[in-house]
Amino acid sequence: MNEDIKSLFDFTVEIEKMKSIERRTKIINIDRRENDAEHSFSIATMAIAFHNLAPSADLGKTVQMLLLHDLVEIYAGDTFAYDIKGNETKAARERAAADKLYSMLPGDRGEYMRSLWEEFDQCESDEAKFANAMDRLQPVINNIKNNGGTWLEFDVSKAQLEKRLAPVREFNIEIYNYLMEEASKYLKK
């Protein structure tokens, strides 16, 4: 078999591991934490639904970013948004994971996917800003609909959530204000 095709198959098998990476956020009305694949599916679908609020962002590129951005967690693991110590080493762990994961692919494919991952992380382009807003929005909706969910479990404060939602505030102030109002009853002061 052609080596490029074999590497595509190997990569496909490797990304199956994403389904086993557990996040802290629970699925709405189900007492089970979501996995990275479920999260990525949700936020990619949300981007399609919310795209009318981000018309300057290329939807196809945004969806690609959303489907790829957490693949590095196959090796780096998921770092809880409010884990101060874990977030100190997150960038280095994820860079090493990206080196390993994207090098599995034929040159141009690996380079392209890696560039999307890096663009998402830098959060400068219209697509990356929109993608980051969707990534931050989804767990907040889940926690609100789960009556505080992991915020109560981990004593998350209003200040922590405000900081976490900065990309949503930049994306749409009305959505940000609504989320903060709804979330406030579940957060530490």
JSON list of C-alpha atoms in Angstrom, two decimals:
[
{"chain": "A", "resi": 1, "resn": "MET", "atom": "CA", "xyz": [0.00, 0.00, 0.00]},
{"chain": "A", "resi": 2, "resn": "ASN", "atom": "CA", "xyz": [1.13, 3.55, -0.74]},
{"chain": "A", "resi": 3, "resn": "GLU", "atom": "CA", "xyz": [2.83, 5.01, 2.39]},
{"chain": "A", "resi": 4, "resn": "ASP", "atom": "CA", "xyz": [0.72, 8.18, 2.30]},
{"chain": "A", "resi": 5, "resn": "ILE", "atom": "CA", "xyz": [-2.49, 6.16, 2.28]},
{"chain": "A", "resi": 6, "resn": "LYS", "atom": "CA", "xyz": [-1.18, 3.93, 5.09]},
{"chain": "A", "resi": 7, "resn": "SER", "atom": "CA", "xyz": [-0.37, 7.01, 7.19]},
{"chain": "A", "resi": 8, "resn": "LEU", "atom": "CA", "xyz": [-3.90, 8.33, 6.63]},
{"chain": "A", "resi": 9, "resn": "PHE", "atom": "CA", "xyz": [-5.32, 5.03, 7.88]},
{"chain": "A", "resi": 10, "resn": "ASP", "atom": "CA", "xyz": [-2.97, 5.05, 10.88]},
{"chain": "A", "resi": 11, "resn": "PHE", "atom": "CA", "xyz": [-4.03, 8.61, 11.72]},
{"chain": "A", "resi": 12, "resn": "THR", "atom": "CA", "xyz": [-7.69, 7.63, 11.44]},
{"chain": "A", "resi": 13, "resn": "VAL", "atom": "CA", "xyz": [-7.16, 4.82, 13.92]},
{"chain": "A", "resi": 14, "resn": "GLU", "atom": "CA", "xyz": [-5.22, 7.14, 16.26]},
{"chain": "A", "resi": 15, "resn": "ILE", "atom": "CA", "xyz": [-7.91, 9.82, 16.41]},
{"chain": "A", "resi": 16, "resn": "GLU", "atom": "CA", "xyz": [-10.40, 7.21, 17.66]},
{"chain": "A", "resi": 17, "resn": "LYS", "atom": "CA", "xyz": [-8.65, 7.72, 21.00]},
{"chain": "A", "resi": 18, "resn": "MET", "atom": "CA", "xyz": [-10.33, 11.12, 21.22]},
{"chain": "A", "resi": 19, "resn": "LYS", "atom": "CA", "xyz": [-13.53, 9.30, 22.20]},
{"chain": "A", "resi": 20, "resn": "SER", "atom": "CA", "xyz": [-11.83, 8.13, 25.38]},
{"chain": "A", "resi": 21, "resn": "ILE", "atom": "CA", "xyz": [-10.60, 11.55, 26.58]},
{"chain": "A", "resi": 22, "resn": "GLU", "atom": "CA", "xyz": [-13.00, 12.56, 29.34]},
{"chain": "A", "resi": 23, "resn": "ARG", "atom": "CA", "xyz": [-13.73, 16.21, 30.05]},
{"chain": "A", "resi": 24, "resn": "ARG", "atom": "CA", "xyz": [-15.14, 17.69, 33.27]},
{"chain": "A", "resi": 25, "resn": "THR", "atom": "CA", "xyz": [-18.35, 19.00, 31.69]},
{"chain": "A", "resi": 26, "resn": "LYS", "atom": "CA", "xyz": [-21.34, 16.73, 31.95]},
{"chain": "A", "resi": 27, "resn": "ILE", "atom": "CA", "xyz": [-23.81, 16.10, 29.17]},
{"chain": "A", "resi": 28, "resn": "ILE", "atom": "CA", "xyz": [-27.09, 17.96, 29.75]},
{"chain": "A", "resi": 29, "resn": "ASN", "atom": "CA", "xyz": [-29.51, 15.90, 31.87]},
{"chain": "A", "resi": 30, "resn": "ILE", "atom": "CA", "xyz": [-27.23, 12.83, 31.85]},
{"chain": "A", "resi": 31, "resn": "ASP", "atom": "CA", "xyz": [-24.99, 11.96, 34.76]},
{"chain": "A", "resi": 32, "resn": "ARG", "atom": "CA", "xyz": [-21.95, 11.35, 32.57]},
{"chain": "A", "resi": 33, "resn": "ARG", "atom": "CA", "xyz": [-19.04, 13.52, 31.60]},
{"chain": "A", "resi": 34, "resn": "GLU", "atom": "CA", "xyz": [-18.68, 14.26, 27.90]},
{"chain": "A", "resi": 35, "resn": "ASN", "atom": "CA", "xyz": [-15.64, 13.15, 25.94]},
{"chain": "A", "resi": 36, "resn": "ASP", "atom": "CA", "xyz": [-13.55, 15.25, 23.57]},
{"chain": "A", "resi": 37, "resn": "ALA", "atom": "CA", "xyz": [-15.23, 13.84, 20.45]},
{"chain": "A", "resi": 38, "resn": "GLU", "atom": "CA", "xyz": [-18.69, 14.74, 21.76]},
{"chain": "A", "resi": 39, "resn": "HIS", "atom": "CA", "xyz": [-17.49, 18.23, 22.68]},
{"chain": "A", "resi": 40, "resn": "SER", "atom": "CA", "xyz": [-15.92, 18.77, 19.24]},
{"chain": "A", "resi": 41, "resn": "PHE", "atom": "CA", "xyz": [-19.07, 17.60, 17.47]},
{"chain": "A", "resi": 42, "resn": "SER", "atom": "CA", "xyz": [-21.22, 19.96, 19.57]},
{"chain": "A", "resi": 43, "resn": "ILE", "atom": "CA", "xyz": [-19.12, 23.06, 19.02]},
{"chain": "A", "resi": 44, "resn": "ALA", "atom": "CA", "xyz": [-18.66, 22.41, 15.29]},
{"chain": "A", "resi": 45, "resn": "THR", "atom": "CA", "xyz": [-22.44, 22.11, 14.95]},
{"chain": "A", "resi": 46, "resn": "MET", "atom": "CA", "xyz": [-22.92, 25.23, 17.07]},
{"chain": "A", "resi": 47, "resn": "ALA", "atom": "CA", "xyz": [-20.64, 27.15, 14.69]},
{"chain": "A", "resi": 48, "resn": "ILE", "atom": "CA", "xyz": [-23.00, 26.32, 11.84]},
{"chain": "A", "resi": 49, "resn": "ALA", "atom": "CA", "xyz": [-25.98, 27.52, 13.91]},
{"chain": "A", "resi": 50, "resn": "PHE", "atom": "CA", "xyz": [-24.30, 30.72, 15.19]},
{"chain": "A", "resi": 51, "resn": "HIS", "atom": "CA", "xyz": [-22.50, 31.64, 11.96]},
{"chain": "A", "resi": 52, "resn": "ASN", "atom": "CA", "xyz": [-24.97, 34.42, 11.13]},
{"chain": "A", "resi": 53, "resn": "LEU", "atom": "CA", "xyz": [-23.48, 36.28, 14.13]},
{"chain": "A", "resi": 54, "resn": "ALA", "atom": "CA", "xyz": [-19.95, 35.94, 12.71]},
{"chain": "A", "resi": 55, "resn": "PRO", "atom": "CA", "xyz": [-20.35, 36.58, 8.99]},
{"chain": "A", "resi": 56, "resn": "SER", "atom": "CA", "xyz": [-16.71, 37.63, 8.50]},
{"chain": "A", "resi": 57, "resn": "ALA", "atom": "CA", "xyz": [-15.47, 34.19, 9.62]},
{"chain": "A", "resi": 58, "resn": "ASP", "atom": "CA", "xyz": [-15.13, 31.48, 6.97]},
{"chain": "A", "resi": 59, "resn": "LEU", "atom": "CA", "xyz": [-17.46, 28.76, 8.26]},
{"chain": "A", "resi": 60, "resn": "GLY", "atom": "CA", "xyz": [-15.63, 25.84, 6.66]},
{"chain": "A", "resi": 61, "resn": "LYS", "atom": "CA", "xyz": [-12.31, 26.85, 8.18]},
{"chain": "A", "resi": 62, "resn": "THR", "atom": "CA", "xyz": [-13.93, 27.50, 11.56]},
{"chain": "A", "resi": 63, "resn": "VAL", "atom": "CA", "xyz": [-15.55, 24.05, 11.63]},
{"chain": "A", "resi": 64, "resn": "GLN", "atom": "CA", "xyz": [-12.23, 22.46, 10.69]},
{"chain": "A", "resi": 65, "resn": "MET", "atom": "CA", "xyz": [-10.54, 24.25, 13.60]},
{"chain": "A", "resi": 66, "resn": "LEU", "atom": "CA", "xyz": [-13.23, 23.10, 15.99]},
{"chain": "A", "resi": 67, "resn": "LEU", "atom": "CA", "xyz": [-12.94, 19.49, 14.91]},
{"chain": "A", "resi": 68, "resn": "LEU", "atom": "CA", "xyz": [-9.13, 19.55, 15.18]},
{"chain": "A", "resi": 69, "resn": "HIS", "atom": "CA", "xyz": [-8.31, 21.78, 18.14]},
{"chain": "A", "resi": 70, "resn": "ASP", "atom": "CA", "xyz": [-8.66, 19.13, 20.87]},
{"chain": "A", "resi": 71, "resn": "LEU", "atom": "CA", "xyz": [-7.04, 16.24, 18.99]},
{"chain": "A", "resi": 72, "resn": "VAL", "atom": "CA", "xyz": [-3.78, 16.98, 20.81]},
{"chain": "A", "resi": 73, "resn": "GLU", "atom": "CA", "xyz": [-5.50, 15.92, 24.02]},
{"chain": "A", "resi": 74, "resn": "ILE", "atom": "CA", "xyz": [-5.10, 12.32, 22.83]},
{"chain": "A", "resi": 75, "resn": "TYR", "atom": "CA", "xyz": [-1.55, 12.63, 24.18]},
{"chain": "A", "resi": 76, "resn": "ALA", "atom": "CA", "xyz": [-1.67, 15.77, 26.35]},
{"chain": "A", "resi": 77, "resn": "GLY", "atom": "CA", "xyz": [-4.92, 14.94, 28.16]},
{"chain": "A", "resi": 78, "resn": "ASP", "atom": "CA", "xyz": [-7.73, 17.38, 28.83]},
{"chain": "A", "resi": 79, "resn": "THR", "atom": "CA", "xyz": [-6.78, 20.24, 31.13]},
{"chain": "A", "resi": 80, "resn": "PHE", "atom": "CA", "xyz": [-9.74, 21.52, 33.13]},
{"chain": "A", "resi": 81, "resn": "ALA", "atom": "CA", "xyz": [-10.29, 25.20, 32.40]},
{"chain": "A", "resi": 82, "resn": "TYR", "atom": "CA", "xyz": [-10.10, 26.13, 36.10]},
{"chain": "A", "resi": 83, "resn": "ASP", "atom": "CA", "xyz": [-7.09, 23.96, 36.99]},
{"chain": "A", "resi": 84, "resn": "ILE", "atom": "CA", "xyz": [-4.42, 26.59, 37.69]},
{"chain": "A", "resi": 85, "resn": "LYS", "atom": "CA", "xyz": [-1.54, 24.14, 38.12]},
{"chain": "A", "resi": 86, "resn": "GLY", "atom": "CA", "xyz": [-2.50, 22.03, 35.09]},
{"chain": "A", "resi": 87, "resn": "ASN", "atom": "CA", "xyz": [-2.74, 25.11, 32.90]},
{"chain": "A", "resi": 88, "resn": "GLU", "atom": "CA", "xyz": [0.87, 26.03, 33.74]},
{"chain": "A", "resi": 89, "resn": "THR", "atom": "CA", "xyz": [2.14, 23.09, 31.66]},
{"chain": "A", "resi": 90, "resn": "LYS", "atom": "CA", "xyz": [-0.71, 22.84, 29.17]},
{"chain": "A", "resi": 91, "resn": "ALA", "atom": "CA", "xyz": [0.94, 24.73, 26.28]},
{"chain": "A", "resi": 92, "resn": "ALA", "atom": "CA", "xyz": [4.14, 22.66, 26.40]},
{"chain": "A", "resi": 93, "resn": "ARG", "atom": "CA", "xyz": [2.24, 19.37, 26.68]},
{"chain": "A", "resi": 94, "resn": "GLU", "atom": "CA", "xyz": [-0.01, 20.29, 23.78]},
{"chain": "A", "resi": 95, "resn": "ARG", "atom": "CA", "xyz": [2.89, 21.42, 21.55]},
{"chain": "A", "resi": 96, "resn": "ALA", "atom": "CA", "xyz": [4.65, 18.09, 22.13]},
{"chain": "A", "resi": 97, "resn": "ALA", "atom": "CA", "xyz": [1.38, 16.28, 21.41]},
{"chain": "A", "resi": 98, "resn": "ALA", "atom": "CA", "xyz": [0.89, 18.27, 18.19]},
{"chain": "A", "resi": 99, "resn": "ASP", "atom": "CA", "xyz": [4.43, 17.38, 17.09]},
{"chain": "A", "resi": 100, "resn": "LYS", "atom": "CA", "xyz": [3.67, 13.68, 17.59]},
{"chain": "A", "resi": 101, "resn": "LEU", "atom": "CA", "xyz": [0.14, 13.64, 16.17]},
{"chain": "A", "resi": 102, "resn": "TYR", "atom": "CA", "xyz": [0.49, 15.79, 13.07]},
{"chain": "A", "resi": 103, "resn": "SER", "atom": "CA", "xyz": [3.80, 14.18, 12.08]},
{"chain": "A", "resi": 104, "resn": "MET", "atom": "CA", "xyz": [1.82, 10.98, 11.46]},
{"chain": "A", "resi": 105, "resn": "LEU", "atom": "CA", "xyz": [0.29, 12.53, 8.36]},
{"chain": "A", "resi": 106, "resn": "PRO", "atom": "CA", "xyz": [1.84, 13.07, 4.93]},
{"chain": "A", "resi": 107, "resn": "GLY", "atom": "CA", "xyz": [3.68, 16.43, 4.89]},
{"chain": "A", "resi": 108, "resn": "ASP", "atom": "CA", "xyz": [1.10, 18.81, 3.49]},
{"chain": "A", "resi": 109, "resn": "ARG", "atom": "CA", "xyz": [-1.83, 17.25, 5.41]},
{"chain": "A", "resi": 110, "resn": "GLY", "atom": "CA", "xyz": [0.01, 17.28, 8.72]},
{"chain": "A", "resi": 111, "resn": "GLU", "atom": "CA", "xyz": [1.28, 20.80, 8.15]},
{"chain": "A", "resi": 112, "resn": "TYR", "atom": "CA", "xyz": [-2.20, 22.05, 7.25]},
{"chain": "A", "resi": 113, "resn": "MET", "atom": "CA", "xyz": [-3.88, 20.49, 10.29]},
{"chain": "A", "resi": 114, "resn": "ARG", "atom": "CA", "xyz": [-1.12, 21.72, 12.58]},
{"chain": "A", "resi": 115, "resn": "SER", "atom": "CA", "xyz": [-1.49, 25.24, 11.18]},
{"chain": "A", "resi": 116, "resn": "LEU", "atom": "CA", "xyz": [-5.22, 25.20, 11.95]},
{"chain": "A", "resi": 117, "resn": "TRP", "atom": "CA", "xyz": [-4.50, 24.02, 15.50]},
{"chain": "A", "resi": 118, "resn": "GLU", "atom": "CA", "xyz": [-1.94, 26.81, 15.96]},
{"chain": "A", "resi": 119, "resn": "GLU", "atom": "CA", "xyz": [-4.29, 29.42, 14.47]},
{"chain": "A", "resi": 120, "resn": "PHE", "atom": "CA", "xyz": [-7.05, 28.36, 16.88]},
{"chain": "A", "resi": 121, "resn": "ASP", "atom": "CA", "xyz": [-4.63, 28.63, 19.80]},
{"chain": "A", "resi": 122, "resn": "GLN", "atom": "CA", "xyz": [-3.40, 32.11, 18.78]},
{"chain": "A", "resi": 123, "resn": "CYS", "atom": "CA", "xyz": [-7.00, 33.37, 18.61]},
{"chain": "A", "resi": 124, "resn": "GLU", "atom": "CA", "xyz": [-6.23, 36.24, 16.21]},
{"chain": "A", "resi": 125, "resn": "SER", "atom": "CA", "xyz": [-8.08, 35.50, 12.96]},
{"chain": "A", "resi": 126, "resn": "ASP", "atom": "CA", "xyz": [-11.84, 35.95, 12.61]},
{"chain": "A", "resi": 127, "resn": "GLU", "atom": "CA", "xyz": [-12.21, 32.16, 12.34]},
{"chain": "A", "resi": 128, "resn": "ALA", "atom": "CA", "xyz": [-10.13, 31.50, 15.46]},
{"chain": "A", "resi": 129, "resn": "LYS", "atom": "CA", "xyz": [-12.03, 34.11, 17.48]},
{"chain": "A", "resi": 130, "resn": "PHE", "atom": "CA", "xyz": [-15.37, 32.61, 16.41]},
{"chain": "A", "resi": 131, "resn": "ALA", "atom": "CA", "xyz": [-14.12, 29.06, 17.09]},
{"chain": "A", "resi": 132, "resn": "ASN", "atom": "CA", "xyz": [-12.86, 30.02, 20.55]},
{"chain": "A", "resi": 133, "resn": "ALA", "atom": "CA", "xyz": [-16.21, 31.62, 21.36]},
{"chain": "A", "resi": 134, "resn": "MET", "atom": "CA", "xyz": [-18.02, 28.38, 20.45]},
{"chain": "A", "resi": 135, "resn": "ASP", "atom": "CA", "xyz": [-15.49, 26.34, 22.46]},
{"chain": "A", "resi": 136, "resn": "ARG", "atom": "CA", "xyz": [-16.09, 28.48, 25.56]},
{"chain": "A", "resi": 137, "resn": "LEU", "atom": "CA", "xyz": [-19.85, 28.78, 25.07]},
{"chain": "A", "resi": 138, "resn": "GLN", "atom": "CA", "xyz": [-20.75, 25.08, 25.01]},
{"chain": "A", "resi": 139, "resn": "PRO", "atom": "CA", "xyz": [-19.58, 24.06, 28.52]},
{"chain": "A", "resi": 140, "resn": "VAL", "atom": "CA", "xyz": [-21.26, 27.14, 29.99]},
{"chain": "A", "resi": 141, "resn": "ILE", "atom": "CA", "xyz": [-24.59, 26.19, 28.44]},
{"chain": "A", "resi": 142, "resn": "ASN", "atom": "CA", "xyz": [-24.15, 22.64, 29.78]},
{"chain": "A", "resi": 143, "resn": "ASN", "atom": "CA", "xyz": [-23.36, 23.87, 33.29]},
{"chain": "A", "resi": 144, "resn": "ILE", "atom": "CA", "xyz": [-26.33, 26.23, 33.31]},
{"chain": "A", "resi": 145, "resn": "LYS", "atom": "CA", "xyz": [-28.68, 23.49, 32.10]},
{"chain": "A", "resi": 146, "resn": "ASN", "atom": "CA", "xyz": [-27.17, 21.10, 34.68]},
{"chain": "A", "resi": 147, "resn": "ASN", "atom": "CA", "xyz": [-27.96, 23.51, 37.55]},
{"chain": "A", "resi": 148, "resn": "GLY", "atom": "CA", "xyz": [-24.37, 24.60, 38.06]},
{"chain": "A", "resi": 149, "resn": "GLY", "atom": "CA", "xyz": [-22.78, 21.28, 37.13]},
{"chain": "A", "resi": 150, "resn": "THR", "atom": "CA", "xyz": [-19.01, 21.33, 37.48]},
{"chain": "A", "resi": 151, "resn": "TRP", "atom": "CA", "xyz": [-18.98, 24.93, 38.71]},
{"chain": "A", "resi": 152, "resn": "LEU", "atom": "CA", "xyz": [-20.49, 23.74, 41.99]},
{"chain": "A", "resi": 153, "resn": "GLU", "atom": "CA", "xyz": [-18.29, 20.65, 42.06]},
{"chain": "A", "resi": 154, "resn": "PHE", "atom": "CA", "xyz": [-15.10, 22.73, 41.70]},
{"chain": "A", "resi": 155, "resn": "ASP", "atom": "CA", "xyz": [-16.18, 26.00, 43.43]},
{"chain": "A", "resi": 156, "resn": "VAL", "atom": "CA", "xyz": [-15.82, 28.15, 40.33]},
{"chain": "A", "resi": 157, "resn": "SER", "atom": "CA", "xyz": [-16.12, 31.88, 40.98]},
{"chain": "A", "resi": 158, "resn": "LYS", "atom": "CA", "xyz": [-17.82, 34.57, 38.94]},
{"chain": "A", "resi": 159, "resn": "ALA", "atom": "CA", "xyz": [-14.41, 36.16, 38.26]},
{"chain": "A", "resi": 160, "resn": "GLN", "atom": "CA", "xyz": [-13.08, 32.85, 36.91]},
{"chain": "A", "resi": 161, "resn": "LEU", "atom": "CA", "xyz": [-16.03, 32.49, 34.55]},
{"chain": "A", "resi": 162, "resn": "GLU", "atom": "CA", "xyz": [-15.78, 36.10, 33.39]},
{"chain": "A", "resi": 163, "resn": "LYS", "atom": "CA", "xyz": [-12.14, 35.53, 32.47]},
{"chain": "A", "resi": 164, "resn": "ARG", "atom": "CA", "xyz": [-12.96, 32.23, 30.74]},
{"chain": "A", "resi": 165, "resn": "LEU", "atom": "CA", "xyz": [-15.73, 33.86, 28.70]},
{"chain": "A", "resi": 166, "resn": "ALA", "atom": "CA", "xyz": [-13.59, 36.70, 27.30]},
{"chain": "A", "resi": 167, "resn": "PRO", "atom": "CA", "xyz": [-13.80, 35.24, 23.75]},
{"chain": "A", "resi": 168, "resn": "VAL", "atom": "CA", "xyz": [-17.60, 35.07, 24.05]},
{"chain": "A", "resi": 169, "resn": "ARG", "atom": "CA", "xyz": [-17.74, 38.68, 25.31]},
{"chain": "A", "resi": 170, "resn": "GLU", "atom": "CA", "xyz": [-15.72, 39.76, 22.27]},
{"chain": "A", "resi": 171, "resn": "PHE", "atom": "CA", "xyz": [-17.90, 37.65, 19.96]},
{"chain": "A", "resi": 172, "resn": "ASN", "atom": "CA", "xyz": [-21.30, 38.87, 21.19]},
{"chain": "A", "resi": 173, "resn": "ILE", "atom": "CA", "xyz": [-21.95, 40.99, 24.29]},
{"chain": "A", "resi": 174, "resn": "GLU", "atom": "CA", "xyz": [-25.65, 40.04, 24.38]},
{"chain": "A", "resi": 175, "resn": "ILE", "atom": "CA", "xyz": [-24.82, 36.32, 24.60]},
{"chain": "A", "resi": 176, "resn": "TYR", "atom": "CA", "xyz": [-22.12, 37.03, 27.18]},
{"chain": "A", "resi": 177, "resn": "ASN", "atom": "CA", "xyz": [-24.49, 39.07, 29.38]},
{"chain": "A", "resi": 178, "resn": "TYR", "atom": "CA", "xyz": [-27.19, 36.40, 29.16]},
{"chain": "A", "resi": 179, "resn": "LEU", "atom": "CA", "xyz": [-24.75, 33.66, 30.15]},
{"chain": "A", "resi": 180, "resn": "MET", "atom": "CA", "xyz": [-23.36, 35.63, 33.08]},
{"chain": "A", "resi": 181, "resn": "GLU", "atom": "CA", "xyz": [-26.86, 36.39, 34.33]},
{"chain": "A", "resi": 182, "resn": "GLU", "atom": "CA", "xyz": [-27.93, 32.75, 34.08]},
{"chain": "A", "resi": 183, "resn": "ALA", "atom": "CA", "xyz": [-24.67, 31.45, 35.57]},
{"chain": "A", "resi": 184, "resn": "SER", "atom": "CA", "xyz": [-24.52, 33.87, 38.50]},
{"chain": "A", "resi": 185, "resn": "LYS", "atom": "CA", "xyz": [-26.82, 31.83, 40.74]},
{"chain": "A", "resi": 186, "resn": "TYR", "atom": "CA", "xyz": [-24.38, 28.90, 40.60]},
{"chain": "A", "resi": 187, "resn": "LEU", "atom": "CA", "xyz": [-21.07, 30.72, 41.08]},
{"chain": "A", "resi": 188, "resn": "LYS", "atom": "CA", "xyz": [-19.03, 31.77, 44.09]},
{"chain": "A", "resi": 189, "resn": "LYS", "atom": "CA", "xyz": [-18.86, 35.54, 44.45]}
]
